[in-house]
CSV table of C-alpha atoms and ligand atoms in Angstrom, one decimal:
chain,number,residue,atom,x,y,z
A,630,MET,CA,103.8,112.2,69.0
A,631,GLY,CA,104.4,108.6,68.0
A,632,LYS,CA,101.5,106.2,67.4
A,633,THR,CA,100.8,103.7,70.2
A,634,PRO,CA,101.1,100.3,68.7
A,635,LEU,CA,98.1,98.0,69.1
A,636,VAL,CA,100.3,95.2,70.5
A,637,ASP,CA,103.2,96.8,72.3
A,638,THR,CA,105.3,93.7,72.9
A,639,VAL,CA,106.6,91.0,70.7
A,640,TYR,CA,105.5,87.7,72.1
A,641,ASP,CA,108.2,85.2,72.9
A,642,ASN,CA,107.0,81.9,71.5
A,643,LYS,CA,109.4,79.8,73.4
A,644,LYS,CA,108.4,81.0,76.9
A,645,LYS,CA,104.7,80.8,76.2
A,646,GLN,CA,104.0,83.3,79.0
A,647,LYS,CA,104.9,86.9,79.4
A,648,GLU,CA,105.2,88.7,82.7
A,649,PHE,CA,104.2,92.3,83.1
A,650,SER,CA,104.8,94.7,85.9
A,651,LEU,CA,102.5,97.7,86.2
A,652,VAL,CA,103.7,101.3,86.4
A,653,GLN,CA,101.6,104.4,86.9
A,654,VAL,CA,102.7,107.6,85.2
A,655,LYS,CA,100.5,110.7,85.2
A,656,ASP,CA,97.4,108.9,86.5
A,657,THR,CA,97.7,106.1,83.9
A,658,TRP,CA,98.7,102.5,84.6
A,659,ARG,CA,100.7,100.7,81.9
A,660,ARG,CA,102.1,97.3,81.5
A,661,LYS,CA,105.9,96.9,81.3
A,662,VAL,CA,107.5,93.7,80.3
A,663,GLY,CA,109.8,91.9,82.8
A,664,LYS,CA,110.2,91.0,86.4
A,665,LYS,CA,112.6,93.7,87.3
A,666,LEU,CA,112.2,97.2,86.0
A,667,SER,CA,115.2,99.3,85.3
A,668,LYS,CA,116.2,101.8,87.9
A,669,THR,CA,115.4,104.5,85.4
A,670,THR,CA,111.7,103.6,85.3
A,671,LYS,CA,109.7,106.6,86.4
A,672,GLY,CA,106.4,106.4,88.2
A,673,CYS,CA,104.7,104.3,90.8
A,674,VAL,CA,105.3,100.5,90.5
A,675,SER,CA,102.5,98.2,91.7
A,676,ALA,CA,103.1,95.0,93.5
A,677,ALA,CA,100.6,93.4,91.1
A,678,LYS,CA,101.6,91.5,88.0
A,679,ILE,CA,99.9,90.4,84.9
A,680,TYR,CA,100.9,87.2,83.1
A,681,GLU,CA,99.9,86.7,79.6
A,682,SER,CA,99.7,83.4,77.7
A,683,ILE,CA,98.9,82.9,74.1
A,684,SER,CA,97.9,79.6,72.6
A,685,GLU,CA,96.1,78.3,69.6
A,686,LYS,CA,92.9,78.6,71.7
A,687,GLY,CA,93.4,82.3,72.4
A,688,THR,CA,94.9,84.6,74.9
A,689,SER,CA,94.6,84.3,78.7
A,690,TRP,CA,95.7,86.7,81.4
A,691,THR,CA,96.5,85.8,85.0
A,692,VAL,CA,96.3,88.6,87.5
A,693,VAL,CA,98.3,88.4,90.7
A,694,SER,CA,97.3,91.3,92.9
A,695,PRO,CA,98.6,91.1,96.5
A,696,ILE,CA,96.2,92.6,99.0
A,697,VAL,CA,97.6,93.8,102.3
A,698,PHE,CA,95.5,94.3,105.3
A,699,THR,CA,96.7,96.5,108.1
A,700,TYR,CA,94.8,96.7,111.4
A,701,LYS,CA,95.6,97.9,114.8
A,702,VAL,CA,94.7,96.1,118.1
A,703,ILE,CA,95.0,98.7,120.9
A,704,GLU,CA,94.7,98.1,124.6
A,705,THR,CA,93.6,101.2,126.5
A,706,GLU,CA,92.0,102.2,129.8
A,707,GLY,CA,88.9,104.5,130.1
A,708,LEU,CA,87.9,104.0,126.5
A,709,LEU,CA,84.6,105.9,127.0
A,710,ASP,CA,86.3,108.6,129.1
A,711,PRO,CA,85.9,111.9,127.1
A,712,SER,CA,89.6,112.6,127.6
A,713,ASN,CA,90.5,109.5,125.6
A,714,ASP,CA,90.1,110.1,121.9
A,715,THR,CA,90.9,106.4,120.8
A,716,VAL,CA,87.3,105.6,119.8
A,717,LEU,CA,87.2,108.5,117.4
A,718,LEU,CA,90.8,108.6,116.1
A,719,GLY,CA,92.6,105.5,117.2
A,720,HIS,CA,92.3,103.8,113.8
A,721,ILE,CA,94.0,106.6,111.9
A,722,ARG,CA,97.6,105.7,111.1
A,723,ASP,CA,98.6,108.6,108.9
A,724,PRO,CA,100.0,111.4,111.1
A,725,GLN,CA,99.0,114.1,108.5
A,726,GLU,CA,95.4,112.9,108.3
A,727,LEU,CA,95.3,112.8,112.1
A,728,GLU,CA,96.5,116.3,112.3
A,729,SER,CA,94.1,117.6,109.8
A,730,ILE,CA,91.1,116.0,111.6
A,731,LYS,CA,92.2,117.4,114.9
A,732,ASN,CA,92.4,120.9,113.3
A,733,THR,CA,89.1,120.8,111.5
A,734,THR,CA,85.9,122.3,113.0
A,735,LYS,CA,83.7,120.0,110.9
A,736,PRO,CA,82.0,117.6,113.3
A,737,LEU,CA,82.9,113.9,113.0
A,738,ARG,CA,80.1,111.4,112.1
A,739,ARG,CA,79.9,107.9,113.6
A,740,PHE,CA,77.4,105.1,113.2
A,741,VAL,CA,77.5,102.7,116.1
A,742,VAL,CA,75.9,99.2,116.4
A,743,ILE,CA,75.8,98.1,120.0
A,744,ASP,CA,74.5,95.0,121.8
A,745,GLN,CA,71.3,96.1,123.6
A,746,VAL,CA,72.4,94.7,127.0
A,747,VAL,CA,75.7,96.6,126.7
A,748,TYR,CA,73.7,99.7,125.6
A,749,LYS,CA,71.7,99.6,128.9
A,750,LEU,CA,74.9,99.5,130.9
A,751,TYR,CA,77.1,101.8,128.9
A,752,GLY,CA,74.7,103.8,126.7
A,753,PRO,CA,74.7,107.0,128.8
A,754,LYS,CA,78.6,107.1,128.9
A,755,LEU,CA,78.7,106.5,125.1
A,756,THR,CA,76.2,109.2,124.4
A,757,GLU,CA,78.0,111.7,126.7
A,758,TYR,CA,81.3,110.8,125.0
A,759,PHE,CA,79.9,111.7,121.6
A,760,GLU,CA,78.2,114.8,122.9
A,761,VAL,CA,81.4,116.1,124.5
A,762,HIS,CA,83.3,115.5,121.2
A,763,ASN,CA,80.5,117.2,119.2
A,764,VAL,CA,80.0,114.1,117.1
A,765,VAL,CA,77.0,113.6,114.8
A,766,TYR,CA,76.0,110.1,115.7
A,767,LYS,CA,73.5,107.3,115.3
A,768,ILE,CA,73.5,104.6,118.0
A,769,LEU,CA,71.7,101.4,117.0
A,770,PRO,CA,71.1,99.0,120.0
A,771,LEU,CA,70.2,95.5,118.8
A,772,PRO,CA,69.5,92.2,120.5
A,773,THR,CA,72.6,90.5,119.1
A,774,THR,CA,72.2,87.0,120.4
A,775,GLU,CA,73.3,83.7,118.9
A,776,GLU,CA,69.7,82.9,117.9
A,777,ASN,CA,69.6,86.3,116.1
A,778,LYS,CA,73.0,85.9,114.4
A,779,SER,CA,71.4,86.0,111.0
A,780,MET,CA,71.4,87.7,107.6
A,781,GLU,CA,68.2,89.5,108.7
A,782,MET,CA,70.1,91.2,111.5
A,783,ALA,CA,72.9,92.1,109.1
A,784,MET,CA,70.3,93.6,106.7
A,785,LYS,CA,68.8,95.6,109.5
A,786,ILE,CA,72.2,97.2,110.2
A,787,LEU,CA,72.7,97.8,106.4
A,788,GLU,CA,69.4,99.6,106.2
A,789,GLU,CA,70.2,101.9,109.1
A,790,ALA,CA,73.8,102.5,107.8
A,791,HIS,CA,72.2,103.5,104.5
A,792,LYS,CA,69.8,105.9,106.2
A,793,PHE,CA,72.7,107.5,108.0
A,794,SER,CA,74.4,107.9,104.6
A,795,LEU,CA,77.7,106.8,105.8
A,796,ASP,CA,80.8,108.1,104.1
A,797,ARG,CA,82.8,104.9,103.4
A,798,ARG,CA,86.2,106.6,103.4
A,799,THR,CA,86.0,108.6,106.6
A,800,GLU,CA,83.3,107.1,108.8
A,801,PRO,CA,84.1,103.6,110.1
A,802,ILE,CA,81.2,101.7,111.5
A,803,ILE,CA,81.7,101.0,115.2
A,804,ALA,CA,80.6,97.7,116.7
A,805,ILE,CA,80.3,97.4,120.5
A,806,GLY,CA,79.4,94.1,122.1
A,807,GLY,CA,80.2,90.5,122.4
A,808,GLY,CA,81.4,88.2,119.6
A,809,VAL,CA,77.9,87.9,118.1
A,810,CYS,CA,77.6,91.7,117.7
A,811,LEU,CA,81.1,92.0,116.3
A,812,ASP,CA,80.7,89.2,113.8
A,813,ILE,CA,77.3,90.5,112.4
A,814,VAL,CA,78.5,94.1,112.2
A,815,GLY,CA,81.8,92.9,110.5
A,816,LEU,CA,79.8,91.1,107.9
A,817,ALA,CA,77.5,94.0,107.3
A,818,ALA,CA,80.5,96.4,107.0
A,819,SER,CA,82.2,94.0,104.5
A,820,LEU,CA,79.0,94.2,102.3
A,821,TYR,CA,78.2,97.9,102.6
A,822,ARG,CA,79.6,99.6,99.5
A,823,ARG,CA,81.6,96.4,99.0
A,824,ARG,CA,83.9,97.1,102.0
A,825,THR,CA,83.4,99.8,104.6
A,826,PRO,CA,85.9,100.1,107.4
A,827,TYR,CA,84.7,99.0,110.8
A,828,ILE,CA,86.0,99.1,114.4
A,829,ARG,CA,85.5,96.4,117.0
A,830,ILE,CA,85.1,97.2,120.7
A,831,PRO,CA,84.7,93.9,122.5
A,832,THR,CA,82.8,93.8,125.7
A,833,THR,CA,83.0,90.1,126.7
A,834,LEU,CA,86.1,88.1,127.6
A,835,LEU,CA,85.6,85.8,124.7
A,836,SER,CA,85.4,88.7,122.2
A,837,TYR,CA,88.3,90.5,123.9
A,838,ILE,CA,90.8,87.7,123.4
A,839,ASP,CA,89.4,85.9,120.3
A,840,ALA,CA,86.5,87.3,118.2
A,841,SER,CA,88.0,90.8,118.0
A,842,VAL,CA,91.6,90.1,117.0
A,843,GLY,CA,91.2,88.3,113.6
A,844,ALA,CA,89.6,88.8,110.3
A,845,LYS,CA,86.5,86.6,110.4
A,846,THR,CA,83.0,87.9,110.3
A,847,GLY,CA,79.8,85.9,109.9
A,848,VAL,CA,76.2,84.9,110.6
A,849,ASN,CA,74.5,81.6,111.1
A,850,PHE,CA,72.7,80.2,108.0
A,851,ALA,CA,70.7,77.0,107.3
A,852,ASN,CA,71.2,76.0,110.9
A,853,CYS,CA,75.0,76.0,110.4
A,854,LYS,CA,77.3,78.1,112.5
A,855,ASN,CA,78.9,81.1,110.7
A,856,LYS,CA,78.0,79.6,107.3
A,857,LEU,CA,77.8,83.1,105.7
A,858,GLY,CA,80.7,85.4,106.3
A,859,SER,CA,83.9,87.1,105.1
A,860,TYR,CA,87.5,87.5,105.9
A,861,ILE,CA,87.7,91.2,106.3
A,862,PRO,CA,89.5,92.5,109.4
A,863,PRO,CA,88.5,95.7,111.1
A,864,VAL,CA,90.6,98.8,110.7
A,865,ALA,CA,91.1,98.7,114.5
A,866,THR,CA,90.1,96.9,117.6
A,867,PHE,CA,90.0,98.8,120.9
A,868,LEU,CA,90.4,96.8,124.0
A,869,ASP,CA,89.2,98.0,127.4
A,870,ARG,CA,89.2,95.3,130.1
A,871,SER,CA,86.8,97.3,132.3
A,872,PHE,CA,83.8,96.3,130.2
A,873,ILE,CA,84.3,92.7,131.4
A,874,GLN,CA,83.4,93.7,135.0
A,875,THR,CA,79.7,93.5,134.2
A,876,VAL,CA,79.8,90.3,132.2
A,877,PRO,CA,78.0,87.4,134.0
A,878,ARG,CA,80.3,84.8,135.6
A,879,ARG,CA,79.2,82.0,133.2
A,880,HIS,CA,80.3,84.2,130.3
A,881,ILE,CA,83.7,84.8,131.9
A,882,SER,CA,84.2,81.0,132.1
A,883,ASN,CA,83.0,80.9,128.5
A,884,GLY,CA,85.8,83.2,127.4
A,885,MET,CA,88.3,81.3,129.4
A,886,ALA,CA,87.7,78.3,127.2
A,887,GLU,CA,89.2,80.1,124.2
A,888,MET,CA,92.1,81.3,126.4
A,889,LEU,CA,92.7,77.7,127.6
A,890,LYS,CA,92.7,76.7,123.9
A,891,MET,CA,95.7,78.9,123.2
A,892,ALA,CA,97.4,77.8,126.5
A,893,LEU,CA,97.0,74.1,125.6
A,894,MET,CA,98.1,74.6,122.0
A,895,LYS,CA,101.2,76.8,122.5
A,896,HIS,CA,101.8,78.3,125.9
A,897,ARG,CA,102.6,76.2,129.0
A,898,GLY,CA,103.0,79.4,131.1
A,899,LEU,CA,99.5,80.5,130.3
A,900,PHE,CA,98.2,77.0,131.2
A,901,GLU,CA,99.9,77.2,134.6
A,902,LEU,CA,98.6,80.7,135.2
A,903,LEU,CA,95.0,79.5,134.5
A,904,GLU,CA,95.6,76.5,136.7
A,905,MET,CA,96.8,78.6,139.5
A,906,HIS,CA,94.8,81.8,139.2
A,907,GLY,CA,91.7,80.7,137.3
A,908,LYS,CA,89.4,81.2,140.3
A,909,PHE,CA,90.8,84.6,141.0
A,910,LEU,CA,90.3,85.6,137.4
A,911,LEU,CA,86.7,84.4,137.5
A,912,ASP,CA,86.0,86.1,140.9
A,913,SER,CA,87.6,89.4,139.9
A,914,ARG,CA,86.1,89.3,136.4
A,915,PHE,CA,89.6,90.1,134.9
A,916,GLN,CA,89.9,93.3,136.8
A,917,SER,CA,93.2,93.8,138.6
A,918,ASP,CA,91.8,94.0,142.2
A,919,SER,CA,93.6,91.2,144.1
A,920,ARG,CA,92.5,92.2,147.6
A,921,GLY,CA,92.0,89.0,149.6
A,922,TYR,CA,94.2,87.0,147.2
A,923,GLU,CA,97.8,86.1,147.1
A,924,SER,CA,99.8,89.1,146.0
A,925,ASN,CA,101.3,87.4,142.9
A,926,CYS,CA,97.9,87.2,141.2
A,927,SER,CA,97.4,91.0,140.7
A,928,GLU,CA,99.1,90.7,137.3
A,929,ALA,CA,97.1,87.6,136.2
A,930,ALA,CA,94.4,89.5,134.3
A,931,SER,CA,96.7,91.7,132.2
A,932,LEU,CA,99.2,88.9,131.7
A,933,SER,CA,96.7,86.2,130.7
A,934,THR,CA,94.8,88.5,128.3
A,935,ARG,CA,98.0,89.7,126.7
A,936,VAL,CA,99.5,86.3,126.2
A,937,ALA,CA,96.1,85.0,124.8
A,938,ILE,CA,96.0,87.8,122.3
A,939,GLU,CA,99.7,87.6,121.3
A,940,THR,CA,99.5,83.8,120.7
A,941,MET,CA,96.3,84.3,118.8
A,942,LEU,CA,97.8,87.0,116.6
A,943,GLU,CA,100.8,84.8,115.9
A,944,GLU,CA,98.6,82.1,114.5
A,945,LEU,CA,96.1,84.4,112.7
A,946,ALA,CA,98.4,87.0,111.0
A,947,PRO,CA,100.2,84.6,108.7
A,948,ASN,CA,97.0,82.9,107.7
A,949,LEU,CA,94.3,85.6,107.8
A,950,TRP,CA,92.2,84.0,105.1
A,951,GLU,CA,92.7,80.5,106.5
A,952,ASP,CA,94.2,79.2,103.2
A,953,ASP,CA,96.4,76.9,105.3
A,954,LEU,CA,94.1,74.3,106.6
A,955,ASN,CA,96.6,73.2,109.3
A,956,ARG,CA,95.4,75.5,112.1
A,957,LEU,CA,96.1,75.1,115.8
A,958,VAL,CA,93.3,77.6,116.5
A,959,ASP,CA,90.9,75.0,115.3
A,960,PHE,CA,91.5,73.0,118.5
A,961,GLY,CA,88.0,72.6,120.1
A,962,HIS,CA,86.3,73.6,116.8
A,963,LEU,CA,86.0,70.3,115.1
A,964,ILE,CA,82.9,68.9,116.9
A,965,SER,CA,81.7,72.0,118.8
A,966,PRO,CA,80.0,73.8,115.9
A,967,LYS,CA,77.5,70.9,115.4
A,968,LEU,CA,77.1,70.5,119.1
A,969,GLU,CA,76.5,74.2,119.7
A,970,MET,CA,73.9,74.4,117.0
A,971,LYS,CA,72.2,71.1,118.0
A,972,VAL,CA,71.5,72.3,121.5
A,973,LEU,CA,71.2,76.0,120.9
A,974,PRO,CA,70.8,78.0,123.1
A,975,SER,CA,71.7,75.8,126.0
A,976,LEU,CA,75.5,75.8,125.4
A,977,LEU,CA,77.6,79.0,124.9
A,978,HIS,CA,80.2,79.0,122.2
A,979,GLY,CA,83.2,78.6,124.6
A,980,GLU,CA,81.3,75.9,126.5
A,981,ALA,CA,80.8,73.8,123.4
A,982,VAL,CA,84.5,74.4,122.5
A,983,ASN,CA,85.5,73.2,125.9
A,984,ILE,CA,83.5,70.0,125.6
A,985,ASP,CA,85.2,69.4,122.2
A,986,MET,CA,88.6,70.1,123.8
A,987,SER,CA,87.9,67.8,126.7
A,988,TYR,CA,87.1,64.9,124.3
A,989,MET,CA,90.2,65.7,122.2
A,990,VAL,CA,92.4,65.5,125.3
A,991,TYR,CA,91.2,61.9,125.7
A,992,VAL,CA,92.0,61.3,122.0
A,993,SER,CA,95.5,62.7,122.6
A,994,GLN,CA,96.0,60.5,125.6
A,995,GLU,CA,94.7,57.4,123.8
A,996,LYS,CA,97.2,58.1,121.0
A,997,GLY,CA,100.0,58.3,123.6
A,998,LEU,CA,100.6,62.1,123.1
A,999,LEU,CA,99.6,63.0,126.6
A,1000,THR,CA,100.3,61.2,129.9
A,1001,GLU,CA,97.5,60.3,132.2
A,1002,GLU,CA,98.7,62.9,134.7
A,1003,GLU,CA,98.7,65.7,132.0
A,1004,LYS,CA,95.2,64.7,131.0
A,1005,GLN,CA,94.0,64.8,134.6
A,1006,ARG,CA,95.6,68.3,135.0
A,1007,ILE,CA,93.9,69.6,132.0
A,1008,VAL,CA,90.5,68.3,133.0
A,1009,SER,CA,91.0,69.6,136.5
A,1010,CYS,CA,91.9,73.0,135.1
A,1011,MET,CA,88.7,73.0,133.0
A,1012,VAL,CA,86.6,72.1,136.0
A,1013,GLY,CA,88.3,74.9,138.0
A,1014,LEU,CA,87.3,77.4,135.3
A,1015,GLU,CA,83.7,76.2,135.8
A,1016,LEU,CA,83.5,74.8,132.2
A,1017,PRO,CA,81.5,71.8,131.1
A,1018,VAL,CA,83.7,68.8,130.2
A,1019,TRP,CA,81.1,66.4,128.8
A,1020,HIS,CA,77.7,66.6,127.2
A,1021,SER,CA,75.1,63.9,126.7
A,1022,GLU,CA,74.3,65.3,123.2
A,1023,CYS,CA,77.9,64.9,122.2
A,1024,THR,CA,77.4,61.4,120.9
A,1025,MET,CA,79.8,59.2,119.0
A,1026,ASP,CA,77.6,59.7,116.0
A,1027,LEU,CA,77.9,63.5,116.3
A,1028,VAL,CA,81.7,63.1,116.7
A,1029,LEU,CA,82.0,60.9,113.6
A,1030,HIS,CA,79.6,63.0,111.5
A,1031,SER,CA,81.5,66.2,112.4
A,1032,LEU,CA,84.9,64.7,111.5
A,1033,CYS,CA,83.4,63.4,108.2
A,1034,GLU,CA,82.2,66.9,107.3
A,1035,ARG,CA,85.7,68.1,108.2
A,1036,LEU,CA,87.1,65.6,105.8
A,1037,LYS,CA,85.0,66.9,103.0
A,1038,HIS,CA,86.0,70.5,103.5
A,1039,SER,CA,89.7,70.0,104.3
A,1040,GLY,CA,91.1,68.5,101.2
A,1041,GLY,CA,90.4,64.9,102.2
A,1042,LEU,CA,92.3,65.0,105.6
A,1043,VAL,CA,90.8,65.6,109.0
A,1044,ARG,CA,93.8,67.6,110.3
A,1045,MET,CA,93.2,67.3,114.0
A,1046,PRO,CA,95.1,69.8,116.2
A,1047,LEU,CA,96.0,67.8,119.4
A,1048,PRO,CA,98.0,68.7,122.5
A,1049,VAL,CA,101.3,66.8,122.8
A,1050,GLY,CA,102.2,67.7,126.4
A,1051,LEU,CA,101.2,70.9,128.2
A,1052,GLY,CA,101.4,74.0,126.0
A,1053,GLN,CA,102.6,72.2,122.8
A,1054,ALA,CA,100.6,70.8,119.9
A,1055,GLY,CA,100.7,69.2,116.5
A,1056,ILE,CA,98.3,68.5,113.7
A,1057,PHE,CA,97.4,64.9,113.1
A,1058,ASN,CA,95.6,63.3,110.2
A,1059,ASP,CA,96.1,59.6,111.1
A,1060,THR,CA,93.6,59.1,114.0
A,1061,SER,CA,92.0,55.7,113.6
A,1062,ASP,CA,88.3,54.9,114.4
A,1063,GLU,CA,89.7,52.6,117.1
A,1064,ILE,CA,91.4,55.5,118.9
A,1065,LEU,CA,88.3,57.7,118.5
A,1066,HIS,CA,86.0,55.0,120.0
A,1067,GLY,CA,88.5,54.0,122.7
A,1068,ALA,CA,88.8,57.7,123.8
A,1069,TYR,CA,85.1,58.2,123.6
A,1070,LYS,CA,84.4,55.3,125.9
A,1071,LYS,CA,86.9,56.5,128.5
A,1072,TRP,CA,85.7,60.0,128.2
A,1073,CYS,CA,82.1,58.9,129.0
A,1074,ASP,CA,83.1,56.5,131.7
A,1075,GLU,CA,85.3,59.1,133.5
A,1076,LEU,CA,83.4,62.3,132.9
A,1077,GLY,CA,79.9,61.4,132.0
A,1078,THR,CA,78.8,61.5,135.7
A,1079,SER,CA,81.1,64.3,136.8
A,1080,PRO,CA,79.4,67.5,138.2
A,1081,ASN,CA,80.8,69.4,135.2
A,1082,SER,CA,78.9,67.3,132.7
A,1083,SER,CA,75.9,68.8,130.9
A,1084,SER,CA,72.9,67.0,129.6
B,1199,LIG,N1,85.1,86.1,114.5
B,1199,LIG,C1,85.8,85.3,115.2
B,1199,LIG,O1,87.0,85.1,114.9
B,1199,LIG,C2,85.2,84.6,116.4
B,1199,LIG,C3,86.0,83.9,117.3
B,1199,LIG,C4,85.4,83.3,118.4
B,1199,LIG,C5,84.0,83.4,118.5
B,1199,LIG,N2,83.3,84.1,117.6
B,1199,LIG,C6,81.8,84.2,117.8
B,1199,LIG,O2,81.5,84.9,119.0
B,1199,LIG,C7,80.3,84.6,119.5
B,1199,LIG,C8,80.3,84.4,121.0
B,1199,LIG,O3,80.7,85.6,121.5
B,1199,LIG,P1,80.4,86.0,123.1
B,1199,LIG,O4,80.7,84.9,123.9
B,1199,LIG,O5,81.0,87.3,123.3
B,1199,LIG,O6,78.8,86.0,123.1
B,1199,LIG,P2,77.7,87.2,122.9
B,1199,LIG,O7,78.1,88.2,121.9
B,1199,LIG,O8,76.4,86.5,122.8
B,1199,LIG,O9,77.7,87.9,124.4
B,1199,LIG,C9,77.4,87.1,125.5
B,1199,LIG,C10,76.3,87.8,126.4
B,1199,LIG,O10,77.0,88.8,127.1
B,1199,LIG,C11,76.2,90.0,127.0
B,1199,LIG,N3,77.2,91.1,127.2
B,1199,LIG,C12,78.1,91.5,126.3
B,1199,LIG,N4,78.9,92.4,126.9
B,1199,LIG,C13,78.5,92.6,128.1
B,1199,LIG,C14,79.0,93.3,129.2
B,1199,LIG,N5,80.1,94.1,129.1
B,1199,LIG,N6,78.3,93.3,130.4
B,1199,LIG,C15,77.3,92.5,130.5
B,1199,LIG,N7,76.8,91.7,129.6
B,1199,LIG,C16,77.4,91.7,128.4
B,1199,LIG,C17,75.5,89.9,125.7
B,1199,LIG,O11,74.3,90.7,125.7
B,1199,LIG,C18,75.2,88.5,125.7
B,1199,LIG,O12,74.0,88.2,126.3
B,1199,LIG,C19,79.9,83.3,118.7
B,1199,LIG,O13,78.8,83.6,117.8
B,1199,LIG,C20,81.1,82.9,118.0
B,1199,LIG,O14,80.8,82.3,116.8
B,1199,LIG,C21,83.8,84.7,116.6
């Protein structure tokens, strides 16, 4: 056998940098020089690269290692019906693995964290589901409220996961609840053994169309919203609209704010649907029963949730780690985090988002991007969805302070997503103080005394 040379390539002094591909042969990875490997190269070629530079100061290596996240978002009915095996197996993509699990007699193990309100309503069904499937389980009901959205709550989950001695490869943590529960469990899962797969089962409208479909996890910290968190998507999200039937009316409106966000940013049809059938959706709690309503609204629940999710996925998938700071999904999220935390717990997340969007609609109109009629239609739609459109604590100081913070964290530009007509938007970084003040005055004059203003 030949001796392996200590340095296996001759360094090209002119190029200053060498590119290596990585090839695995017989369990061992080795560097191979060059961008393209010859067709005769045997073994598994990684998508990762190593770039090596040598200078008088020494050698440096740059590692480029693409990480791909694959996750499923599955709409289903009767999720807790024992005949539906989605909760247990819906996340598995490999048909062989699925087959072998189905054929084994070894019981499955599942660790579930559930919002305690949801547990009271659906706990017996969940327990029965696991019993029927002979699952070894631990169900942990927790008071996952915005005030409790903290690292302490994440630690509590981690301690219990550890006691259950979770197998990181085969036993995904299941989170069942609203956005708060899903966010905390997501963070805990991303910490446990550095990254344990988790499943999201949203039970509020807001979490159904927004908090469950992307990659973000988080808890509040130092009185700042979602200050600690990670960008680790779940392995799967299972959507069952029937959970929403027990959600209080105010929380349905709350979720509709995030839906309206997507409508205003990129889907005129969704806006018109909310304008026309908003009351039906609120009254029916997104169930499909249209008795007593016009026949054409029976599809409104399935259509509006589907479009909201599709438009959200379109914006999130290419920018899962939010590297691109120009994000339409940030509409309504420039001022609202400060406002929400300032008045906690009086405003819900979507309500704070709506107040932010309402002001921004005035900014858009002041900039000449929206007509007066379009502005009025948007505000009327918000009022129809029973959302607050103004808040006394949303002062000009808070607006400017929030935008200033944004400036600090967004590479020196405010990057304001604004509607430019109904269902279309752009990102603007040239909004003057004069426009902000002018819009604020009109906003207060016109909406400060409206029934949908909060104080
Ligand atoms: N990760 C993300 O991308 C993302 C996106 C948007 C929002 N969020 C986060 O989501 C949170 C808001 O989520 P939310 O509005 O779902 O609030 P939430 O989780 O506080 O739930 C709202 C209330 O509804 C109750 N509830 C939940 N499901 C129920 C059901 N089926 N029946 C009856 N009651 C039910 C809960 O106990 C709670 O009291 C915020 O913390 C926000 O930061 C995260």
